[in-house]
Amino acid sequence: MMDTQLILTGFLKRAERYFPNKQIISRTSPTITHRIAFKDYVKRTRRLADALKNIGMTRGTKVGTFGWNHHRHLEAYFAIPCSGAILHTINIRLAPEHIVYIINHAEDEILLIDEDLFPLVEPALAHLKSVKHIIIMGDSLGVPTSSFPNVHNYEQLLQEADENFEFPEDIDEYSQAGMCYTSATTGMPKGVVYTHRSIVLHSIALGLAESFALKENDVALPVVPMFHVNAWGLPFAAINYGANLVLPGPMFTPALLLDLIEQEKVTLAAGVPTIWLGVLAEQERQARDLSSLRQIISGGSASPKGLIQAFIEKLGVPYVNAYGMTETSPLVSMSHPTSEMDNYSADELLDLRVTQGLTSSLIETEVVNENGPVPNDGQTMGELRIRGPWIASEYYKDERTVDSFRDGWLYTGDIAVLTKEGYIKITDRTKDLIKSGGEWISSVDLENALMSHPAVFEAAVIAVPHPKWQERPLACVVLKENAHAGKDELIAHLENDFAKWSLPDDVVFLKEIPKTSVGKFLKAKLREDLKDYEVPL
């Protein structure tokens, strides 16, 4: 067989040759939306590669991006790695000290920054050790006033660059193509490096029927940020498969997302559960036509059963859970039912849809505890471990590699069980699992059950110290607007599905639950805020 290299340049060539008229719909401000044909997108991408080369980008150069989901960010997705350099997508919602840390740790030499985000970065410029050039991405041709010596305008650079720039043909598929840092809840973020091979294989996997089933006639809306695990690989895959891409840009709202779905006939959208909770509430307030949607992909954290049920039964939109991490590119598993479940009842199917699903092709997973791999009994807990061709083998220049990568496996820190069908069901993070009187209690199961109550908008469950039982669960609840429910009602709502000893001892009502930069519940902050809380005896 031919030894052809799996590199991203092939995706660009394919888009240019076979899908020249497909569209990128890119919102860059509340009043500006661009419609760019793939053929013009590829020309702009070649121009960007030439422009970056002209200011010093060479093979192995780290180029950081600090931007929203839009066409300029998408141009960087290919211009940088196809030139042999490394795309470093920077989480714009990280704390300033974390942003400084990851730019310095990655040794970024060039930064591409959205015009409206430059004020967030400017105070940190004096602390950046390796950055030589900053490029401002925006619709204007100006640059902000700055003491930094080399600040360029993106569109100006493109005007002066060559649209016929030729990408090198001799890039090795195992060479570094991109990197992303985890959004750490404790300690500094950890860097994960992706290769051309891993991104290509992951992108192709998104076209499989068992995953996203992405294809040419799709209109894909990645709500998940392009700075977070490559927007789950959707931008790369859409260019390869010729699917139209809708990029929502800055400061979007649930109303805007619904408008985009209706106006652009979106067929597939991907985002975290908190996004879909907001979309559901807005759709109930003012309905839009969602008939084009064939699938909602949700990941990043567990989806409440009530949310999944509402999308499927009220809105008529299939809602599929997916599981992954920054370290896994991220696709690991998805909760599609199989043909063996054709006779399952609606409740049985819903129970499966709540899980993290069946392991994807080419990926291997195990749930292990001190006794080895756990049985498919839905009860025995263990830590999920993963290996495969798009799973990281180490953290970038980080001694914490030894904690997570052992014996050829990534140990995720996620506690899971396996259903009788072999579906993965995450029950907790190792650090969030509640141990009470020698028994393990899943905070995730309690949270999902609480969020199935009609009055509950969000719920997080944490462990609090207890003098007798070591730890006890405490429920932190945000009620829906104008809704009412008390502690006794919410505890009673759980009683049919949980043993009495696993029920929360108390309920704290909050205005909002703190979240990480990518929308996950920030339980470390909750535990800190409630560290002096005493569970009623």
Coordinates of C-alpha atoms in Angstrom, one line a residue:
M1 CA 0.0 0.0 0.0
M2 CA 1.1 3.6 -0.6
D3 CA 2.7 5.3 2.3
T4 CA 0.7 8.6 2.0
Q5 CA 0.9 11.1 4.8
L6 CA -2.2 12.1 6.7
I7 CA -1.8 15.9 6.8
L8 CA -4.3 18.7 6.9
T9 CA -3.3 20.2 3.6
G10 CA -5.3 17.5 1.9
F11 CA -8.5 18.9 3.5
L12 CA -7.9 22.3 1.9
K13 CA -7.2 20.9 -1.5
R14 CA -10.3 18.8 -1.3
A15 CA -12.5 21.7 -0.3
E16 CA -11.1 23.9 -3.1
R17 CA -11.5 21.2 -5.8
Y18 CA -14.8 19.6 -4.9
F19 CA -16.8 22.1 -2.8
P20 CA -15.8 25.6 -4.1
N21 CA -19.2 27.1 -3.7
K22 CA -20.0 25.8 -0.2
Q23 CA -20.4 28.5 2.3
I24 CA -19.0 29.8 5.6
I25 CA -21.4 32.1 7.3
S26 CA -19.4 34.1 9.8
R27 CA -20.8 36.6 12.3
T28 CA -18.1 39.0 13.4
S29 CA -20.2 41.6 15.2
P30 CA -23.9 42.2 16.0
T31 CA -24.2 44.0 12.7
I32 CA -21.8 42.2 10.3
T33 CA -22.1 38.7 8.9
H34 CA -19.8 37.5 6.1
R35 CA -20.7 34.8 3.5
I36 CA -17.6 33.3 2.1
A37 CA -17.4 30.5 -0.5
F38 CA -14.9 27.7 0.2
K39 CA -12.9 28.7 -2.9
D40 CA -12.4 32.3 -1.5
Y41 CA -11.8 30.9 2.0
V42 CA -8.9 28.8 0.7
K43 CA -7.4 31.8 -1.1
R44 CA -7.6 33.8 2.1
T45 CA -6.0 30.9 4.0
R46 CA -3.1 30.9 1.5
R47 CA -2.7 34.6 1.9
L48 CA -2.6 34.3 5.7
A49 CA 0.1 31.6 5.5
D50 CA 2.1 33.8 3.3
A51 CA 1.6 36.8 5.6
L52 CA 2.7 34.9 8.6
K53 CA 5.7 33.5 6.8
N54 CA 6.6 37.1 5.8
I55 CA 6.8 38.2 9.5
G56 CA 8.8 35.2 10.6
M57 CA 6.7 32.1 11.0
T58 CA 8.7 29.0 10.1
R59 CA 8.2 25.3 10.8
G60 CA 7.7 24.6 14.4
T61 CA 6.7 28.3 15.3
K62 CA 3.9 28.4 17.8
V63 CA 1.1 30.8 16.8
G64 CA -1.5 31.6 19.4
T65 CA -5.1 32.6 18.6
F66 CA -7.3 34.6 20.9
G67 CA -10.6 34.8 19.2
W68 CA -14.3 33.9 18.8
N69 CA -15.8 31.5 16.2
H70 CA -15.5 33.3 12.9
H71 CA -13.9 32.9 9.4
R72 CA -10.5 34.5 10.4
H73 CA -10.1 32.0 13.2
L74 CA -11.0 29.3 10.7
E75 CA -8.3 30.6 8.3
A76 CA -5.8 30.2 11.1
Y77 CA -6.9 26.6 11.7
F78 CA -5.4 25.6 8.4
A79 CA -2.9 28.3 7.4
I80 CA -0.7 27.7 10.5
P81 CA -0.5 23.8 10.6
C82 CA -0.4 23.4 6.8
S83 CA 2.7 25.6 6.8
G84 CA 4.4 23.3 9.3
A85 CA 3.8 25.6 12.3
I86 CA 1.7 24.9 15.4
L87 CA -1.8 26.4 16.0
H88 CA -2.2 27.2 19.7
T89 CA -5.9 28.1 20.5
I90 CA -6.0 30.1 23.7
N91 CA -9.1 30.0 26.0
I92 CA -10.2 33.6 26.2
R93 CA -12.1 33.0 29.4
L94 CA -9.1 31.9 31.5
A95 CA -7.9 34.0 34.3
P96 CA -5.2 36.5 33.3
E97 CA -2.4 34.7 35.1
H98 CA -3.4 31.5 33.3
I99 CA -3.3 33.2 29.9
V100 CA 0.2 34.6 30.6
Y101 CA 1.3 31.1 31.8
I102 CA 0.1 29.2 28.8
I103 CA 1.5 31.7 26.2
N104 CA 4.9 31.6 27.9
H105 CA 4.8 27.9 28.5
A106 CA 3.9 27.2 24.8
E107 CA 6.5 29.8 23.7
D108 CA 4.1 31.5 21.3
E109 CA 5.9 33.9 18.9
I110 CA 2.9 35.3 17.1
L111 CA -0.5 36.1 18.5
L112 CA -3.7 36.6 16.5
I113 CA -6.2 38.5 18.7
D114 CA -9.7 39.7 18.0
E115 CA -10.0 43.4 18.0
D116 CA -12.6 43.4 20.8
L117 CA -10.5 41.1 22.9
F118 CA -7.3 43.0 22.7
P119 CA -8.0 45.0 25.9
L120 CA -8.0 41.6 27.8
V121 CA -4.5 40.8 26.6
E122 CA -2.9 44.2 26.6
P123 CA -2.2 44.3 30.4
A124 CA -0.4 41.0 30.0
L125 CA 1.9 42.0 27.1
A126 CA 4.7 43.1 29.4
H127 CA 4.8 39.6 30.9
L128 CA 5.0 37.7 27.7
K129 CA 8.5 36.4 27.0
S130 CA 8.4 34.9 23.5
V131 CA 5.8 37.0 21.6
K132 CA 7.3 39.0 18.7
H133 CA 4.3 40.0 16.7
I134 CA 0.6 40.6 17.3
I135 CA -2.0 40.6 14.6
I136 CA -5.4 42.2 15.2
M137 CA -8.3 40.3 13.7
G138 CA -11.3 42.5 12.8
D139 CA -13.4 44.2 10.1
S140 CA -11.5 47.5 10.3
L141 CA -8.1 48.2 8.9
G142 CA -6.7 49.9 11.9
V143 CA -4.8 48.7 15.0
P144 CA -5.3 49.8 18.6
T145 CA -2.7 52.1 20.2
S146 CA -0.2 49.9 22.1
S147 CA 3.3 50.1 23.5
F148 CA 4.0 46.7 22.0
P149 CA 6.3 47.3 19.0
N150 CA 4.9 45.0 16.3
V151 CA 1.2 45.2 16.0
H152 CA -0.3 44.4 12.6
N153 CA -3.8 44.5 11.0
Y154 CA -5.0 41.1 9.8
E155 CA -6.8 42.3 6.7
Q156 CA -4.0 44.7 5.8
L157 CA -1.5 41.8 5.9
L158 CA -3.8 39.6 3.7
Q159 CA -4.1 42.4 1.1
E160 CA -0.3 42.4 0.8
A161 CA 0.1 38.6 0.7
D162 CA 0.0 36.0 -2.1
E163 CA -3.2 34.0 -2.7
N164 CA -1.3 31.4 -4.6
F165 CA 1.0 30.6 -1.7
E166 CA 2.0 26.9 -1.9
F167 CA 2.0 24.8 1.3
P168 CA 5.0 22.5 1.8
E169 CA 4.4 18.9 0.7
D170 CA 6.9 17.2 3.0
I171 CA 5.2 17.7 6.4
D172 CA 5.3 14.5 8.4
E173 CA 2.0 13.3 9.7
Y174 CA 3.4 12.9 13.2
S175 CA 4.6 16.5 13.4
Q176 CA 2.8 18.9 15.7
A177 CA -0.2 20.7 14.2
G178 CA -2.0 22.2 17.2
M179 CA -2.2 22.5 20.9
C180 CA -4.8 23.4 23.5
Y181 CA -4.5 23.7 27.3
T182 CA -7.0 22.2 29.7
S183 CA -9.1 24.7 31.7
A184 CA -7.8 23.7 35.1
T185 CA -9.9 23.9 38.2
T186 CA -6.8 23.7 40.3
G187 CA -3.2 24.4 39.4
M188 CA -2.0 25.8 36.1
P189 CA -3.5 24.5 32.8
K190 CA -1.9 21.5 31.1
G191 CA -0.9 21.5 27.5
V192 CA -2.0 18.9 25.0
V193 CA -0.4 18.7 21.5
Y194 CA -2.3 17.3 18.5
T195 CA -0.5 15.9 15.4
H196 CA -1.6 16.2 11.8
R197 CA -2.4 12.4 11.9
S198 CA -4.5 12.7 15.0
I199 CA -6.6 15.6 13.7
V200 CA -7.1 14.0 10.3
L201 CA -8.2 10.7 11.8
H202 CA -10.5 12.4 14.3
S203 CA -12.0 14.5 11.5
I204 CA -12.7 11.5 9.4
A205 CA -14.3 9.8 12.4
L206 CA -16.8 12.7 12.7
G207 CA -18.2 11.5 9.4
L208 CA -19.1 8.1 10.7
A209 CA -22.8 7.3 11.2
E210 CA -22.0 6.2 14.8
S211 CA -20.6 9.7 15.6
F212 CA -21.7 13.0 14.0
A213 CA -22.5 11.5 10.6
L214 CA -21.2 14.8 9.1
K215 CA -21.6 15.0 5.4
E216 CA -21.7 17.4 2.4
N217 CA -25.3 18.4 2.7
D218 CA -25.0 19.4 6.4
V219 CA -25.1 22.9 7.8
A220 CA -23.0 22.7 11.0
L221 CA -23.1 25.2 13.8
P222 CA -20.3 24.7 16.3
V223 CA -21.4 26.6 19.4
V224 CA -18.6 25.1 21.3
P225 CA -15.7 27.7 21.2
M226 CA -13.0 27.3 18.6
F227 CA -10.5 27.9 21.4
H228 CA -11.8 24.7 23.2
V229 CA -10.5 21.4 21.8
N230 CA -10.7 22.6 18.2
A231 CA -14.5 23.2 18.6
W232 CA -14.7 19.4 19.0
G233 CA -13.1 19.0 15.5
L234 CA -16.1 20.3 13.6
P235 CA -14.3 23.1 11.7
F236 CA -11.7 20.6 10.4
A237 CA -14.3 18.0 9.5
A238 CA -16.7 20.5 7.8
I239 CA -14.0 21.7 5.5
N240 CA -13.1 18.1 4.5
Y241 CA -16.6 16.9 4.0
G242 CA -17.9 20.1 2.3
A243 CA -20.5 21.0 4.9
N244 CA -21.6 24.6 5.2
L245 CA -20.3 26.1 8.5
V246 CA -22.2 28.7 10.6
L247 CA -19.8 30.5 13.0
P248 CA -21.8 32.5 15.6
G249 CA -19.0 35.0 16.5
P250 CA -18.9 37.1 19.7
M251 CA -21.4 37.4 22.5
F252 CA -24.1 35.3 21.1
T253 CA -27.3 34.6 23.0
P254 CA -29.8 31.7 22.9
A255 CA -32.1 33.9 20.8
L256 CA -29.3 34.5 18.3
L257 CA -28.5 30.8 18.1
L258 CA -32.1 29.9 17.4
D259 CA -32.4 32.6 14.8
L260 CA -29.3 31.2 13.1
I261 CA -30.7 27.7 13.2
E262 CA -33.9 28.9 11.6
Q263 CA -32.4 31.3 9.0
E264 CA -29.5 29.1 7.9
K265 CA -31.3 25.8 8.1
V266 CA -28.8 24.3 10.5
T267 CA -28.8 20.5 10.5
L268 CA -26.3 19.8 13.3
A269 CA -25.2 21.9 16.3
A270 CA -22.8 21.2 19.1
G271 CA -22.3 22.8 22.5
V272 CA -22.3 22.2 26.3
P273 CA -25.5 21.5 28.3
T274 CA -25.7 25.0 29.7
I275 CA -26.1 26.3 26.1
W276 CA -29.0 23.9 25.4
L277 CA -30.7 24.8 28.7
G278 CA -30.7 28.4 27.6
V279 CA -31.8 27.5 24.1
L280 CA -34.7 25.4 25.4
A281 CA -35.9 28.2 27.7
E282 CA -35.8 30.7 24.8
Q283 CA -37.6 28.3 22.4
E284 CA -40.3 27.9 24.9
R285 CA -40.6 31.7 25.2
Q286 CA -40.6 32.3 21.4
A287 CA -40.7 29.3 19.1
R288 CA -38.5 29.2 16.0
D289 CA -38.7 26.6 13.1
L290 CA -36.2 23.9 14.1
S291 CA -37.3 21.4 11.5
S292 CA -33.9 21.4 9.7
L293 CA -32.1 20.1 12.8
R294 CA -31.3 16.4 12.6
Q295 CA -29.1 16.3 15.7
I296 CA -27.9 18.2 18.7
I297 CA -24.6 17.1 20.1
S298 CA -24.0 17.9 23.8
G299 CA -20.8 17.3 25.7
G300 CA -18.4 18.8 28.3
S301 CA -20.6 17.7 31.2
A302 CA -23.6 15.5 31.9
S303 CA -26.9 16.5 30.4
P304 CA -30.0 16.4 32.6
K305 CA -32.5 13.8 31.7
G306 CA -35.3 16.4 31.5
L307 CA -33.3 18.5 29.0
I308 CA -32.8 15.5 26.7
Q309 CA -36.4 14.5 27.0
A310 CA -37.6 18.1 26.3
F311 CA -35.6 18.3 23.1
I312 CA -36.7 15.0 21.8
E313 CA -40.4 15.0 22.9
K314 CA -41.3 18.7 23.0
L315 CA -39.1 20.1 20.2
G316 CA -38.8 16.9 18.1
V317 CA -35.0 17.3 17.9
P318 CA -32.7 14.3 18.5
Y319 CA -30.3 15.1 21.3
V320 CA -27.1 13.0 21.6
N321 CA -24.7 13.0 24.5
A322 CA -21.0 12.8 23.6
Y323 CA -18.0 12.3 25.9
G324 CA -14.4 13.5 25.5
M325 CA -11.6 15.7 27.0
T326 CA -9.0 18.1 25.8
E327 CA -6.6 15.1 26.0
T328 CA -8.8 13.0 23.6
S329 CA -9.3 15.5 20.7
P330 CA -12.1 15.0 22.1
L331 CA -14.3 12.2 20.7
V332 CA -14.4 9.1 22.8
S333 CA -18.1 7.9 22.9
M334 CA -21.6 8.9 21.9
S335 CA -25.0 7.8 23.2
H336 CA -26.7 6.7 20.0
P337 CA -29.0 3.7 20.5
T338 CA -28.1 0.5 18.5
S339 CA -30.5 -1.7 16.6
E340 CA -30.6 -4.1 19.5
M341 CA -32.6 -1.4 21.3
D342 CA -35.4 -1.1 18.8
N343 CA -37.8 -2.7 21.2
Y344 CA -36.7 -0.6 24.2
S345 CA -39.4 1.6 25.8
A346 CA -39.1 5.4 25.7
D347 CA -37.9 5.4 29.3
E348 CA -35.3 2.7 28.6
L349 CA -34.0 4.6 25.6
L350 CA -33.9 7.8 27.7
D351 CA -31.8 6.1 30.3
L352 CA -29.3 5.2 27.6
R353 CA -29.3 8.7 26.1
V354 CA -28.3 10.1 29.5
T355 CA -25.1 8.0 29.5
Q356 CA -21.9 9.0 27.8
G357 CA -22.5 6.3 25.3
L358 CA -20.8 3.6 23.3
T359 CA -17.0 3.8 22.6
S360 CA -16.2 5.1 19.2
S361 CA -14.4 3.1 16.5
L362 CA -10.6 3.0 16.8
I363 CA -10.8 4.0 20.5
E364 CA -10.5 1.6 23.3
T365 CA -11.9 2.2 26.8
E366 CA -11.9 0.3 30.1
V367 CA -13.4 1.1 33.5
V368 CA -11.1 -0.3 36.1
N369 CA -10.8 -0.4 39.9
E370 CA -8.5 -2.2 42.4
N371 CA -10.0 -5.5 41.2
G372 CA -9.4 -4.9 37.5
P373 CA -12.0 -4.1 34.7
V374 CA -15.5 -3.7 36.1
P375 CA -18.5 -5.8 34.9
N376 CA -21.3 -4.4 32.8
D377 CA -23.7 -4.3 35.7
G378 CA -24.4 -0.5 35.9
Q379 CA -23.3 -0.5 39.5
T380 CA -19.6 -1.3 40.0
M381 CA -17.6 1.9 39.8
G382 CA -14.1 2.4 38.5
E383 CA -11.9 5.0 36.8
L384 CA -12.3 5.3 33.0
R385 CA -9.1 4.9 31.0
I386 CA -8.7 5.4 27.3
R387 CA -6.3 4.8 24.4
G388 CA -6.4 5.3 20.7
P389 CA -4.9 7.2 17.7
W390 CA -6.2 10.6 18.7
I391 CA -5.6 10.3 22.4
A392 CA -2.7 12.2 23.9
S393 CA 0.2 10.2 25.3
E394 CA 1.6 13.0 27.5
Y395 CA 1.2 16.6 28.6
Y396 CA 3.4 19.2 27.0
K397 CA 6.5 19.7 29.1
D398 CA 4.6 19.0 32.3
E399 CA 5.6 16.7 35.1
R400 CA 1.9 15.9 35.8
T401 CA 2.1 13.5 32.8
V402 CA 3.1 10.7 35.3
D403 CA -0.2 11.1 37.1
S404 CA -2.5 10.6 34.1
F405 CA -0.6 8.5 31.5
R406 CA 0.4 5.0 32.6
D407 CA 0.9 1.7 30.9
G408 CA -0.1 3.1 27.5
W409 CA -3.5 4.4 28.8
L410 CA -4.9 7.9 29.6
Y411 CA -6.4 7.7 33.1
T412 CA -9.2 10.3 32.9
G413 CA -10.0 10.9 36.6
D414 CA -13.6 10.2 35.7
I415 CA -15.5 7.6 37.7
A416 CA -17.8 5.5 35.7
V417 CA -20.0 2.4 35.5
L418 CA -20.8 0.3 32.4
T419 CA -24.4 -0.5 31.6
K420 CA -25.4 -4.0 30.5
E421 CA -25.1 -2.8 26.9
G422 CA -21.5 -1.6 27.5
Y423 CA -22.4 2.1 27.5
I424 CA -20.2 4.4 29.6
K425 CA -22.0 6.3 32.4
I426 CA -19.9 8.9 34.2
T427 CA -20.9 9.0 37.8
D428 CA -18.3 11.6 39.0
R429 CA -14.8 13.0 39.0
T430 CA -12.5 11.2 41.4
K431 CA -12.2 14.5 43.3
D432 CA -16.0 15.0 43.4
L433 CA -17.2 11.5 44.4
I434 CA -18.8 11.6 47.8
K435 CA -17.9 8.9 50.3
S436 CA -20.4 8.7 53.1
G437 CA -20.2 6.0 55.8
G438 CA -18.0 3.9 53.6
E439 CA -20.5 4.1 50.6
W440 CA -19.9 6.0 47.4
I441 CA -22.5 8.5 46.3
S442 CA -22.6 9.8 42.7
S443 CA -23.1 13.6 42.6
V444 CA -23.8 13.5 38.9
D445 CA -26.8 11.2 39.3
L446 CA -28.2 13.4 42.0
E447 CA -27.7 16.5 39.9
N448 CA -29.4 15.0 36.8
A449 CA -32.4 13.9 38.9
L450 CA -32.7 17.3 40.5
M451 CA -32.6 19.0 37.1
S452 CA -35.5 16.8 36.0
H453 CA -37.8 18.7 38.5
P454 CA -39.8 21.3 36.5
A455 CA -38.8 24.1 38.8
V456 CA -35.1 23.5 38.7
F457 CA -32.8 25.3 36.2
E458 CA -29.4 24.1 37.4
A459 CA -28.2 21.9 40.2
A460 CA -24.8 20.9 41.5
V461 CA -24.1 18.5 44.4
I462 CA -20.9 18.7 46.5
A463 CA -19.6 16.9 49.5
V464 CA -19.5 18.6 52.9
P465 CA -17.8 17.3 56.0
H466 CA -19.9 15.4 58.5
P467 CA -18.7 14.4 62.1
K468 CA -20.3 10.9 61.9
W469 CA -20.4 9.9 58.2
Q470 CA -17.2 11.6 57.0
E471 CA -19.0 13.3 54.1
R472 CA -22.6 14.1 53.1
P473 CA -24.1 15.4 49.9
L474 CA -25.3 19.0 49.8
A475 CA -27.5 20.1 46.8
C476 CA -26.9 23.6 45.4
V477 CA -29.9 24.6 43.3
V478 CA -30.9 27.4 40.9
L479 CA -34.6 27.7 40.3
K480 CA -36.1 28.7 37.0
E481 CA -37.4 32.3 36.7
N482 CA -40.7 32.7 38.6
A483 CA -40.6 29.0 39.7
H484 CA -41.0 27.8 43.3
A485 CA -39.8 24.7 45.1
G486 CA -38.6 24.1 48.6
K487 CA -36.1 21.7 50.1
D488 CA -38.7 19.1 51.1
E489 CA -40.3 19.0 47.7
L490 CA -36.9 18.5 46.0
I491 CA -35.8 15.8 48.4
A492 CA -39.1 14.0 47.9
H493 CA -38.6 14.2 44.1
L494 CA -35.4 12.1 44.6
E495 CA -36.8 9.5 47.0
N496 CA -38.1 7.0 44.4
D497 CA -34.8 6.7 42.6
F498 CA -32.2 6.9 45.4
A499 CA -31.5 5.0 48.6
K500 CA -32.3 7.1 51.7
W501 CA -28.7 7.3 52.7
S502 CA -27.6 8.8 49.4
L503 CA -30.1 11.7 49.5
P504 CA -28.8 15.2 50.1
D505 CA -29.0 16.3 53.7
D506 CA -29.9 19.8 52.7
V507 CA -30.5 22.1 49.8
V508 CA -28.9 25.5 49.3
F509 CA -30.7 27.9 46.9
L510 CA -28.4 30.1 44.8
K511 CA -28.8 32.8 42.1
E512 CA -26.2 31.0 39.9
I513 CA -23.8 28.1 40.0
P514 CA -20.1 29.1 39.3
K515 CA -18.8 27.6 36.1
T516 CA -15.5 27.0 34.4
S517 CA -14.4 28.8 31.3
V518 CA -16.1 26.1 29.2
G519 CA -19.4 26.0 31.0
K520 CA -18.8 23.1 33.4
F521 CA -19.9 23.4 37.1
L522 CA -17.0 24.8 39.1
K523 CA -17.4 22.6 42.2
A524 CA -14.1 23.7 43.6
K525 CA -15.5 27.2 43.9
L526 CA -18.7 25.9 45.4
R527 CA -16.8 23.9 48.0
E528 CA -14.7 27.0 48.8
D529 CA -17.8 29.3 49.1
L530 CA -19.5 26.7 51.4
K531 CA -16.5 25.5 53.3
D532 CA -18.0 26.7 56.6
Y533 CA -21.4 25.2 55.9
E534 CA -22.6 22.7 58.5
V535 CA -25.1 20.0 57.4
P536 CA -28.0 19.8 59.8
L537 CA -27.6 16.8 62.2

